[in-house]
Tab-separated table of C-alpha atoms in Angstrom:
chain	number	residue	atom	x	y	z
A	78	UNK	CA	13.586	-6.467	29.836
A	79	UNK	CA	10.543	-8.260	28.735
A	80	UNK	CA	9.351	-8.809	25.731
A	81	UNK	CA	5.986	-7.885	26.744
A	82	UNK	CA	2.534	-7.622	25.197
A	83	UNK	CA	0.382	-4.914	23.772
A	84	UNK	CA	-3.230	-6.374	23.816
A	85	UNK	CA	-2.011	-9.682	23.991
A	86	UNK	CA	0.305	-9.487	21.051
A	87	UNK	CA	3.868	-9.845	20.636
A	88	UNK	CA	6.098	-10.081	17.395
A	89	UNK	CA	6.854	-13.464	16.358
A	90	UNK	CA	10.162	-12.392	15.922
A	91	UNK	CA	12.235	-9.087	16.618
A	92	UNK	CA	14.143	-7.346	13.873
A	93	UNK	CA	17.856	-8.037	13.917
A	94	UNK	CA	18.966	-4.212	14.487
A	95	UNK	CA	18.594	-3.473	18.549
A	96	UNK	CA	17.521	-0.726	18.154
A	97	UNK	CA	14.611	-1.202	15.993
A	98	UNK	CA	14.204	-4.539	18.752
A	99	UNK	CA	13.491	-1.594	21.654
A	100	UNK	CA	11.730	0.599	20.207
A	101	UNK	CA	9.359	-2.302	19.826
A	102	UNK	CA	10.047	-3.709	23.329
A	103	UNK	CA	9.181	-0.146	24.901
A	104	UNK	CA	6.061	0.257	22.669
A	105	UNK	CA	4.712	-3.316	23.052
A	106	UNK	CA	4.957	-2.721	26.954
A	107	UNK	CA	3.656	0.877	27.484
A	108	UNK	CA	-0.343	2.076	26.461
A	109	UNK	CA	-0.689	4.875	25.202
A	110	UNK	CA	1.676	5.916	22.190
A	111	UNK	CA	2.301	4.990	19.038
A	112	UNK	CA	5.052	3.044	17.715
A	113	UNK	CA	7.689	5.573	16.321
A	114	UNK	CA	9.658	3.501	14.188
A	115	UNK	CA	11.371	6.900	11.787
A	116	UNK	CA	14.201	5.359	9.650
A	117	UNK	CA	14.126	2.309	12.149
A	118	UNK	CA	15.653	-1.272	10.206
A	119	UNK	CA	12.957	-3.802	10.993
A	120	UNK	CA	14.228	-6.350	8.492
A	121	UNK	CA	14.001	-9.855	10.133
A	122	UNK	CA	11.036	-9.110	12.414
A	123	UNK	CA	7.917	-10.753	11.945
A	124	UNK	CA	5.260	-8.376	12.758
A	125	UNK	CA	2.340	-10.375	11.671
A	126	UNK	CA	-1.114	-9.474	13.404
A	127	UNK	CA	0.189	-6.074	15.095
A	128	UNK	CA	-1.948	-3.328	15.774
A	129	UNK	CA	0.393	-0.493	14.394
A	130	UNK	CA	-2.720	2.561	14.149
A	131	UNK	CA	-1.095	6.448	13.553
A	132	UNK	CA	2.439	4.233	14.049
A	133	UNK	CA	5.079	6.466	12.728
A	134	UNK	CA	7.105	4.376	10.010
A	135	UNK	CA	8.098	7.014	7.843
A	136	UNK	CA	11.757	6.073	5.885
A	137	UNK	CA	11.554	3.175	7.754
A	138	UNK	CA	13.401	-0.106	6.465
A	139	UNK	CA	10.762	-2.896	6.076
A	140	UNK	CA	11.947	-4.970	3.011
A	141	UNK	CA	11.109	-8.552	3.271
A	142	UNK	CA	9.006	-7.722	6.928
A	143	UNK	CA	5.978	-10.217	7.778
A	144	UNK	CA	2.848	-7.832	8.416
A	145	UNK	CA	0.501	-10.445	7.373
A	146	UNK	CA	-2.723	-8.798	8.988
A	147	UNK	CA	-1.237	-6.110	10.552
A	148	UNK	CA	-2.882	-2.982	11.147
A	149	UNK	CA	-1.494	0.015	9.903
A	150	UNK	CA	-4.787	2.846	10.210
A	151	UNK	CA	-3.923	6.080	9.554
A	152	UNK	CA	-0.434	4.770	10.185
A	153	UNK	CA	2.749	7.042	8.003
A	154	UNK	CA	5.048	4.844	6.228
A	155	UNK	CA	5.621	7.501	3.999
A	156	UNK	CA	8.994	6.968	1.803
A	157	UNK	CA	8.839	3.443	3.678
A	158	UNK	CA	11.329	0.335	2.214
A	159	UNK	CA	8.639	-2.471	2.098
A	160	UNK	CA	10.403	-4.368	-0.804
A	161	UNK	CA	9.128	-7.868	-0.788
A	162	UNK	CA	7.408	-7.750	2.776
A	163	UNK	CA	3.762	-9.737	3.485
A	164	UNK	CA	1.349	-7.262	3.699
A	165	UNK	CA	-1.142	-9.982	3.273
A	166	UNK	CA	-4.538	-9.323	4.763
A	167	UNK	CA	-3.123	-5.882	6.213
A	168	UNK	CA	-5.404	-2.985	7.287
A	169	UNK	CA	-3.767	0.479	5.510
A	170	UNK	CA	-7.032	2.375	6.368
A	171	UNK	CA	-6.015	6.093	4.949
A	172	UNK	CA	-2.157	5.002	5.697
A	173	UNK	CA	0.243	7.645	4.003
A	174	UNK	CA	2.334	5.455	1.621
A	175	UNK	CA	3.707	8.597	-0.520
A	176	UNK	CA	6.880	7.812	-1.953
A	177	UNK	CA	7.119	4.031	-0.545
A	178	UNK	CA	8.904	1.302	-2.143
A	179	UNK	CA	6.557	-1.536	-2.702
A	180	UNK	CA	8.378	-3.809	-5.074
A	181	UNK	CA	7.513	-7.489	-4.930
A	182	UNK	CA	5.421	-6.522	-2.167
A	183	UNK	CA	2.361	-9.003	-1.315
A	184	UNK	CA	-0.785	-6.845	-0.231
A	185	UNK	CA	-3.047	-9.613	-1.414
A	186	UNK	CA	-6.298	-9.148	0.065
A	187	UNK	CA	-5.410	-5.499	2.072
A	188	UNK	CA	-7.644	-2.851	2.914
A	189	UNK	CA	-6.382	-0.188	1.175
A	190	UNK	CA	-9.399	2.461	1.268
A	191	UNK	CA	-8.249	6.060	1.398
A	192	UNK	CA	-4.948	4.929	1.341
A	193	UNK	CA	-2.684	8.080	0.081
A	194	UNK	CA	-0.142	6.582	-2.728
A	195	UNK	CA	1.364	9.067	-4.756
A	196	UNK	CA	5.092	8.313	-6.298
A	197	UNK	CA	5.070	4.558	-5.162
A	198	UNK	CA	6.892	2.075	-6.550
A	199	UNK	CA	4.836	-1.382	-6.959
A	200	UNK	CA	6.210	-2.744	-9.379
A	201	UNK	CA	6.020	-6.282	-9.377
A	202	UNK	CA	3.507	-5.801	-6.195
A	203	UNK	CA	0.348	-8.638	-5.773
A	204	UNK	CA	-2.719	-7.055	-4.914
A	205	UNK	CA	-4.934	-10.143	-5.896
A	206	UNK	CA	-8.370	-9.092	-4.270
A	207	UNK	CA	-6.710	-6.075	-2.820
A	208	UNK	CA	-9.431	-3.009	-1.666
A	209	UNK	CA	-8.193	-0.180	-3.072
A	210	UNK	CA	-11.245	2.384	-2.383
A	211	UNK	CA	-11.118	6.146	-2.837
A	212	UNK	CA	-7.343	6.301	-2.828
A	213	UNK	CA	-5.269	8.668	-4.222
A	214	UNK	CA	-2.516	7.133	-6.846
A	215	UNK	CA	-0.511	9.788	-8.075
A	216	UNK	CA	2.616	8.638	-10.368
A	217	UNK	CA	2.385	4.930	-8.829
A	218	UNK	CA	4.727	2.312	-10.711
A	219	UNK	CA	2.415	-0.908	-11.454
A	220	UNK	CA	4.258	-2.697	-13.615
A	221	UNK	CA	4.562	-6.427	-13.665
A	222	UNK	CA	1.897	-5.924	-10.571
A	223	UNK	CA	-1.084	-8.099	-10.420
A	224	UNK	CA	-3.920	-6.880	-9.871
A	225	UNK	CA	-6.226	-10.014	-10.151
A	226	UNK	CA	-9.409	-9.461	-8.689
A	227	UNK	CA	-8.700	-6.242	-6.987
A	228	UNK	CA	-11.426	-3.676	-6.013
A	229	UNK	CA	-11.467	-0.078	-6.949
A	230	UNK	CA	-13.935	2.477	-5.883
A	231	UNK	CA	-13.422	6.223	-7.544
A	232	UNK	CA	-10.161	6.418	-6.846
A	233	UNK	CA	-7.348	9.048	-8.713
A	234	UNK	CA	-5.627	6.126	-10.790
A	235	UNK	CA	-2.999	7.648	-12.871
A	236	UNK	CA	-0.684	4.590	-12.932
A	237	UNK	CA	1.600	3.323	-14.858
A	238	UNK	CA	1.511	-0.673	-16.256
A	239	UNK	CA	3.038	-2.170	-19.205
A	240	UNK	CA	2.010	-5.856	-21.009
A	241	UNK	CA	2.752	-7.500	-17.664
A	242	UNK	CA	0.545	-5.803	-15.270
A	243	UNK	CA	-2.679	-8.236	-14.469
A	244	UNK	CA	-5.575	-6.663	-14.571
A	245	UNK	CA	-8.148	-9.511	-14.832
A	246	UNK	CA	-11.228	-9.798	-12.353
A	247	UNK	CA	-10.216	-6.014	-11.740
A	248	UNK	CA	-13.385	-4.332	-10.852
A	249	UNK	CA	-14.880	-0.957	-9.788
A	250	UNK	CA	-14.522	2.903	-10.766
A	251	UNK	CA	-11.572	4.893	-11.591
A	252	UNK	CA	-10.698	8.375	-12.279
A	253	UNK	CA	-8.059	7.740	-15.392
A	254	UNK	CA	-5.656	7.974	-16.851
A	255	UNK	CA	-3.528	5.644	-16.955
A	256	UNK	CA	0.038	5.265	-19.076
A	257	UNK	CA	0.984	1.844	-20.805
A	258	UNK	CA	4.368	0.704	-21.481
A	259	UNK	CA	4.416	-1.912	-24.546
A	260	UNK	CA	7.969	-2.471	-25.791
A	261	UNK	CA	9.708	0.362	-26.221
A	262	UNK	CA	6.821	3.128	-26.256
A	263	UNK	CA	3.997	4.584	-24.271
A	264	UNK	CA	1.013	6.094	-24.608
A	265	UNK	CA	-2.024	7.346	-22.270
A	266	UNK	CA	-5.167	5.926	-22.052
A	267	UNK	CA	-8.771	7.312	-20.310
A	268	UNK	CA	-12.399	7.278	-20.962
A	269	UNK	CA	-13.765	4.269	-22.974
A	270	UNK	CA	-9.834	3.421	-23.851
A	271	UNK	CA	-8.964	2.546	-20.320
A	272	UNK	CA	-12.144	0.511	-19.959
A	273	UNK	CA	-11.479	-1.253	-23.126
A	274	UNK	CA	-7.858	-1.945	-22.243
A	275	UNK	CA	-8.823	-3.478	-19.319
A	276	UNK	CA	-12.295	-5.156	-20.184
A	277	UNK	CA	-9.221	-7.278	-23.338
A	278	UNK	CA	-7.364	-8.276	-20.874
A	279	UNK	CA	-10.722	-9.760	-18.237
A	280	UNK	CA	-11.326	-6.838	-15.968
A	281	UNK	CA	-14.457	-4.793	-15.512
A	282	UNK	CA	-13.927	-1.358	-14.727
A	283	UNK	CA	-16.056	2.148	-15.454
A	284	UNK	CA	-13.704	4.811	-16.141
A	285	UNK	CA	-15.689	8.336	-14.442
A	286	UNK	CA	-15.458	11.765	-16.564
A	287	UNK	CA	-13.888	14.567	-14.384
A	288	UNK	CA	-15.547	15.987	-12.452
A	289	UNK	CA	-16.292	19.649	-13.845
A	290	UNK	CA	-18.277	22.617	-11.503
A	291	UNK	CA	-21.404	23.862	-13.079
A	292	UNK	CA	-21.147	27.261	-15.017
């Protein structure tokens, strides 16, 4: 069969498991659907500059996958393995990421707006310059991540970072609060805390009250 095109793309490379391989070969040669990758193994493939929108990737295997500017709108990786894959540059436009493995993931520079994150593990994750805009982050591991320059825009940031996790350049508006890992202990930080925290260690960020309904 061919390896085909989809708008004039094709992977640089395939992933090692055949499977995976057709799945991609049928979907990069037919309009009209979206890639349903479900517990697929893409490790190996490069997938750089692919247009992936409402792709199904949920439990999928994509540790150590090239998606450098890949597209992933509205796309569900829920519970996805991207352990050390290139998300450099990558469009996850309201993508579902619930319970995906990010560790050592690169998402420098990714669009992350509305992105739904909630029991993600990014530990160890670079989002230098990363958007990360009205997103829900529920119980989302951020230690050792770096978070250098990184944008935030009201989004539900109850995180968790410890005396690793970069935070300087960070800018923007968060809902707290966040828990910090020193050593041994932990505590919980919000309000003027969280925006201290951060503003010692070079970031900028306003930290918004709850919202509460008028009695």
């Amino acid at each position: 069969m061919s390896s085909g095109t989809r708008k004039g793309w094709k992977p640089t490379a395939f992933p090692a498991d055949p499977e995976a391989t057709r799945q991609l070969r049928e979907w990069a040669t037919e309009e009209g659907y979206s890639l349903f990758g479900i517990e697929q193994d893409f490790r190996g493939a490069d997938l750089s500059g692919g247009d992936f929108t409402k792709a199904w990737f949920t439990q999928a295997v994509l540790a150590g996958v090239r998606l450098a500017g890949a597209t992933f709108y509205r796309a569900d990786l829920q519970s996805a393995d991207l352990t050390g894959a290139d998300l450099t540059g990558a469009d996850l436009v309201r993508a579902n990421l619930d319970g995906a493995v990010l560790r050592s993931a690169r998402l420098d520079d990714a669009d992350m707006t509305k992105a739904s994150l909630q029991g993600v593990d990014a530990s160890g994750a670079s989002l230098r310059g990363t958007r990360i805009m009205g997103a829900s982050l529920f119980g989302v591991n951020m230690r050792g991540a770096d978070l250098t320059d990184a944008v935030l825009f009201q989004n539900t940031f109850k995180v968790t970072v410890d005396d690793t996790t970069v935070v300087r350049g960070l800018t923007g508006t968060v809902f707290g609060p966040i828990t910090v890992f020193s050593g041994e202990s932990c505590h919980e930080l919000a309000g003027s805390q969280l925006e201290a925290w951060i503003a010692e260690r070079g970031g900028q960020v306003q930290v918004i009250p709850p919202y509460r309904t008028p009695q």
